[in-house]
Coordinates of C-alpha atoms in Angstrom, one line a residue:
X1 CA 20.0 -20.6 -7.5
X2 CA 16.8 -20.0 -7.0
X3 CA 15.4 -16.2 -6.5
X4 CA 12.4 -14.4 -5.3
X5 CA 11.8 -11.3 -7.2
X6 CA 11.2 -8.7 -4.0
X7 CA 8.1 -8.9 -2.0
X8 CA 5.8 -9.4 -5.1
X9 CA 6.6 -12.7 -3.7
X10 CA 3.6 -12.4 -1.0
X11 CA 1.5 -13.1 -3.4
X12 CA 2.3 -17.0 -3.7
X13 CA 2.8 -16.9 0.1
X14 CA -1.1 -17.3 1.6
X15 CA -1.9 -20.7 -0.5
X16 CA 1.2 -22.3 0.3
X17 CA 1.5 -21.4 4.0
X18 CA -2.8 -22.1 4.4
X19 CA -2.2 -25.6 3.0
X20 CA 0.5 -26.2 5.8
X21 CA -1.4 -24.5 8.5
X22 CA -5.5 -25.0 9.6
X23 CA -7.5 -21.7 8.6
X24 CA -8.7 -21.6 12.3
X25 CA -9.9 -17.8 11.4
X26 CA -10.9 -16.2 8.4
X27 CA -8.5 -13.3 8.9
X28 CA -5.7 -14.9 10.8
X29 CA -4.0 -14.7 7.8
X30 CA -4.6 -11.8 7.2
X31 CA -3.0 -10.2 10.4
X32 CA 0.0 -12.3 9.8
X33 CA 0.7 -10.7 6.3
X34 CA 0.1 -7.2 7.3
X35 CA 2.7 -7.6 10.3
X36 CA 5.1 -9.3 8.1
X37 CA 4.2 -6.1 5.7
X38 CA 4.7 -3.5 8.4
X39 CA 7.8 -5.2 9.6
X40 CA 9.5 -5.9 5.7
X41 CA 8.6 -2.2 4.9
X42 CA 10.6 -0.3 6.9
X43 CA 13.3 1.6 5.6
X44 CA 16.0 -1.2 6.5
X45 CA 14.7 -3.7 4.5
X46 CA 14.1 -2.0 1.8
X47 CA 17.4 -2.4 -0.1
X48 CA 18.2 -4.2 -3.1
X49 CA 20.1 -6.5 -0.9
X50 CA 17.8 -7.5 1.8
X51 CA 14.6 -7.4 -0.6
X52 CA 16.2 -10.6 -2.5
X53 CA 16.7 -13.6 -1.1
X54 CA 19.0 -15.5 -3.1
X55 CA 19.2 -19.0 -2.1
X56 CA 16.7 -22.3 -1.3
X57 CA 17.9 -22.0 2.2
X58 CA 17.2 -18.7 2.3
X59 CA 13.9 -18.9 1.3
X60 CA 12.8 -22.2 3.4
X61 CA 14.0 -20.2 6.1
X62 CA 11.8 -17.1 5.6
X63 CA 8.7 -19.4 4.9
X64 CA 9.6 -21.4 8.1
X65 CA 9.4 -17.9 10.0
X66 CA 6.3 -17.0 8.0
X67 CA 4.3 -20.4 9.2
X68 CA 5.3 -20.1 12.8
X69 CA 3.7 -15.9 12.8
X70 CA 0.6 -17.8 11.7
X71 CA 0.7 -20.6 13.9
X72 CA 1.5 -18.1 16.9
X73 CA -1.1 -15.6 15.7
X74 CA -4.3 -18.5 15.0
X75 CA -3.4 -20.3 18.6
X76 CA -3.4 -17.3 20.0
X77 CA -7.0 -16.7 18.8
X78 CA -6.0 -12.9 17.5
X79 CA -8.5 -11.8 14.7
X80 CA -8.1 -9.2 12.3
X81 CA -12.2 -8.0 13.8
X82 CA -9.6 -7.4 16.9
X83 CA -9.1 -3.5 15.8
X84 CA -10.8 -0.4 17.2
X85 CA -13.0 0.2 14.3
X86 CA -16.7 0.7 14.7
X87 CA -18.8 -2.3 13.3
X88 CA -21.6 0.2 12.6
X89 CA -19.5 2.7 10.6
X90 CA -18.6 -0.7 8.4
X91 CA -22.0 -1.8 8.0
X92 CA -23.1 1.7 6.8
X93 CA -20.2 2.1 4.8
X94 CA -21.2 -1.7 2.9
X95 CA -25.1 -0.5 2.6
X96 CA -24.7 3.2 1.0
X97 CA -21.2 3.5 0.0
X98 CA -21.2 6.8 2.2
X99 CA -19.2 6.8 5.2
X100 CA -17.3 10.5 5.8
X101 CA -15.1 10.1 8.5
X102 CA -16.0 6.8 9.8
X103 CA -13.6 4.6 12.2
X104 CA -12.4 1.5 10.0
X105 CA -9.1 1.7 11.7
X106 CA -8.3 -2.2 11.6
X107 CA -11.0 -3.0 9.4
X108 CA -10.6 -6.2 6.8
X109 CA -12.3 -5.0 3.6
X110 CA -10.6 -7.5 1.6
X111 CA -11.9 -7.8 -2.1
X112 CA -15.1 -5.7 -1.2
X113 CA -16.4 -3.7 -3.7
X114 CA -17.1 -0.2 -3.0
X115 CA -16.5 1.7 -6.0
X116 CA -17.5 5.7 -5.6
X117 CA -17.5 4.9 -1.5
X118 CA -17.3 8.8 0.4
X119 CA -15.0 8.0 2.8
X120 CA -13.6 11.4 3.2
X121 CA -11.3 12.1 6.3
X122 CA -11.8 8.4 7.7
X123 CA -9.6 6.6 9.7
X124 CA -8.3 3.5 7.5
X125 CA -5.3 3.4 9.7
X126 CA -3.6 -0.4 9.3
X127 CA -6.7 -1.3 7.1
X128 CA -6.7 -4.2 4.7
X129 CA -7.5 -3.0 1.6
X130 CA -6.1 -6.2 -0.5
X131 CA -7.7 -6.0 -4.1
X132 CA -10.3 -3.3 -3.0
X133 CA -12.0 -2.0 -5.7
X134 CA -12.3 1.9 -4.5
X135 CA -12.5 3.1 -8.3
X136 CA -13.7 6.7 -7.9
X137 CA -14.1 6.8 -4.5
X138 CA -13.6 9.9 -2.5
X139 CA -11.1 9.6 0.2
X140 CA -9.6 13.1 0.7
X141 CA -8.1 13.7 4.1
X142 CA -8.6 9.9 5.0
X143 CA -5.7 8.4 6.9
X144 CA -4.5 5.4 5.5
X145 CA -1.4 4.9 7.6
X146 CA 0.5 1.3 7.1
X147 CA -3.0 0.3 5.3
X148 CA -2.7 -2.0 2.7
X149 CA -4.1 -1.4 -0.4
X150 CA -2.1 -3.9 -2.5
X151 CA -3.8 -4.6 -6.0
X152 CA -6.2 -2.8 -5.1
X153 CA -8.3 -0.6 -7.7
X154 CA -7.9 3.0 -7.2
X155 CA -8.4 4.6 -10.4
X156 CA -9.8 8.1 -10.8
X157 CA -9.6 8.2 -6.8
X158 CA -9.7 11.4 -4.6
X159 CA -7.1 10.9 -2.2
X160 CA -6.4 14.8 -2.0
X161 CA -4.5 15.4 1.4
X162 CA -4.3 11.7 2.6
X163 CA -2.5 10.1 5.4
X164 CA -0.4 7.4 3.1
X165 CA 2.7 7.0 5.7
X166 CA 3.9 3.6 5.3
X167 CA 1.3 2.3 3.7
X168 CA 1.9 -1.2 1.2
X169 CA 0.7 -0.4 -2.3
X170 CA 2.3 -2.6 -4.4
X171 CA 0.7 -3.3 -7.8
X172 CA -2.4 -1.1 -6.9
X173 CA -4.2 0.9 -9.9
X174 CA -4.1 4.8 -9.0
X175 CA -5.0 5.9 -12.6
X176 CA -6.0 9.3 -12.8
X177 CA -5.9 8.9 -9.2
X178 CA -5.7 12.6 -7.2
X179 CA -3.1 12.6 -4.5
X180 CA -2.4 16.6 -4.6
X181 CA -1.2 16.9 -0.8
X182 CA -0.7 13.4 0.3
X183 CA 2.1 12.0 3.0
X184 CA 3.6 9.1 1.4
X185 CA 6.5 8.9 3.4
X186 CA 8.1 5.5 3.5
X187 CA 5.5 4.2 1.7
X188 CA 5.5 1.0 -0.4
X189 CA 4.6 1.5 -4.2
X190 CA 6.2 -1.1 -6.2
X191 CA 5.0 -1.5 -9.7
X192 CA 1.8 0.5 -8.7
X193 CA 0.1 2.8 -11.8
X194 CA 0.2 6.5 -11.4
X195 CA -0.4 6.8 -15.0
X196 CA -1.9 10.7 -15.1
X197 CA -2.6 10.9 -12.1
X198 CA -2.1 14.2 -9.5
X199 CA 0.9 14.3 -7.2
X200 CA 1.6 18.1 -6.9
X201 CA 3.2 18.8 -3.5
X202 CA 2.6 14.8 -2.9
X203 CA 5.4 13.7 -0.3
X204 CA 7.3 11.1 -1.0
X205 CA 10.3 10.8 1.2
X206 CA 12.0 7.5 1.7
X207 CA 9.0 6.2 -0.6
X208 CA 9.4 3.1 -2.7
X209 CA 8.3 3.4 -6.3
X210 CA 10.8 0.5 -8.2
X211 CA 8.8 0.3 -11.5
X212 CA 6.1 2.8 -11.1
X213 CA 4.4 4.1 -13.7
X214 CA 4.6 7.7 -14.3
X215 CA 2.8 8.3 -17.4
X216 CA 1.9 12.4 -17.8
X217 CA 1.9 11.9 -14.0
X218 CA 1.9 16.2 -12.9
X219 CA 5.0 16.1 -10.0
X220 CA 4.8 20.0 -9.7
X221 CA 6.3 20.8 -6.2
X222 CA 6.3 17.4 -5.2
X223 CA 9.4 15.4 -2.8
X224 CA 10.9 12.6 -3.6
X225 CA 14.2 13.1 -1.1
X226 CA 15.3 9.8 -0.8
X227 CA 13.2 8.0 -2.9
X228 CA 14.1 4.4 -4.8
X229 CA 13.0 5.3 -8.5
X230 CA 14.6 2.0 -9.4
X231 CA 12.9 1.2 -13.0
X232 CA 10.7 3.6 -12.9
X233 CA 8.7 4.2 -16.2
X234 CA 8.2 7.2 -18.4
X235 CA 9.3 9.6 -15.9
X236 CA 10.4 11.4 -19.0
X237 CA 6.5 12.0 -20.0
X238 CA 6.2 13.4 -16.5
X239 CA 5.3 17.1 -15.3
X240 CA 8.4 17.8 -13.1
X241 CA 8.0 21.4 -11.7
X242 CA 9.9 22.3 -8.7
X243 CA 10.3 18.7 -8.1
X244 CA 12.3 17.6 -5.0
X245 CA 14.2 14.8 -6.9
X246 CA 16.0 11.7 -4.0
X247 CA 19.3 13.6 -4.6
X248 CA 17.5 16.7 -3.2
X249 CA 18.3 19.0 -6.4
X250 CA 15.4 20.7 -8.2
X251 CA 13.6 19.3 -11.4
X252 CA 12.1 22.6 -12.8
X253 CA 12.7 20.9 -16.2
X254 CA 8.9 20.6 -17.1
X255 CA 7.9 24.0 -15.8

């Protein structure tokens, strides 16, 4: 039988579906992936069992679905542009790299490159943030809820005291990344890179982080009730201090 491994199947999804389907908008796609993504990520769906789809029919089904959300959302005429964020506050942000609480709420900044950016307390909320390079940047306070940073490059990142709530961050690279204080409830992590990075009183409850790597990764006072650490790797190299761990006991083991 054939099997999808989990959602990393989206990845495969945009060629196939854009050869069936007109590209009537540049972003039509787009929309359609993150609403697929907002829908597939809630708690419900996140199980073993629902995340696999295990036979042909299955999956012809799903793609059949898939297709017609595009179809709707292109006839329709709906564009990702559609959100409330402030075309200036993007334009500045893409000239200087310097845009402290700016409204991007909505915005597509697909593949752009804005390594170092300040985006401190800005509003990213639903943003698509697919293989964004944000290496370095400063995001501290920003709110980022059900953004989608998937593959996207956040090493050495300051996302200090971020608004990560159900935000899709599969595969991303948060290296060295700082995410002391961050809400990452619910939030979709899947093979993502934490290696050293910061999560001291990080929350996250009902996160997913199947495969995560958690290389010398400092958990001191973070909470992980509920949390899928399915596969996740060298937790054991981990700094778990008063660590909330998904059975709700205490980690103090690396105090």
């Amino acid at each position: 039988m054939h099997r999808l491994n989990s959602l990393r199947s989206l990845r495969s999804l945009p060629a196939t579906m854009m050869m069936a389907l007109p590209r009537a908008s540049s972003n039509g796609w787009t929309v359609c992936r993150l609403l697929f993504v907002s829908v597939i990520n809630r708690a419900p769906y996140r199980s073993k069992m629902t995340r696999l789809w295990t036979t042909e029919t299955q999956e012809v089904q799903m793609n059949r679905a898939l297709k017609s959300m595009v179809l709707f959302l292109i006839l329709a005429g709906i564009s990702w542009q559609a959100g409330a964020f402030s075309e200036a506050d993007l334009q500045k942000l893409k000239s200087s790299l310097k845009c402290p609480k700016c409204d991007l709420t909505g915005a597509n900044l697909e593949g752009a490159a804005l390594p170092g950016a300040d985006l401190t307390g800005a509003n990213l909320t639903e943003s698509n943030l697919f293989r964004t390079n944000l290496a370095g940047a400063t995001l501290s306070n920003a709110v980022l809820t059900k953004s989608m940073p998937m593959l996207a490059n956040l090493a050495g990142a300051d996302l200090s005291g971020a608004n990560l709530i159900e935000a899709y961050i599969e595969d991303a690279n948060l290296q060295d990344a700082n995410l002391a204080g961050a809400d990452l409830t619910q939030a979709y992590l899947e093979a993502t890179d934490l290696t050293g990075a910061n999560l001291t009183q990080t929350n996250f409850t009902g996160a997913f982080l199947e495969g995560v790597n958690l290389k010398n990764a400092d958990l001191t006072d973070a909470v992980m009730t509920d949390t899928n650490l399915d596969g996740v790797k060298n937790l054991n190299t981990a700094i778990l201090c008063r660590t909330t761990m998904p059975d709700a006991s205490i980690n103090n083991s690396g105090c």
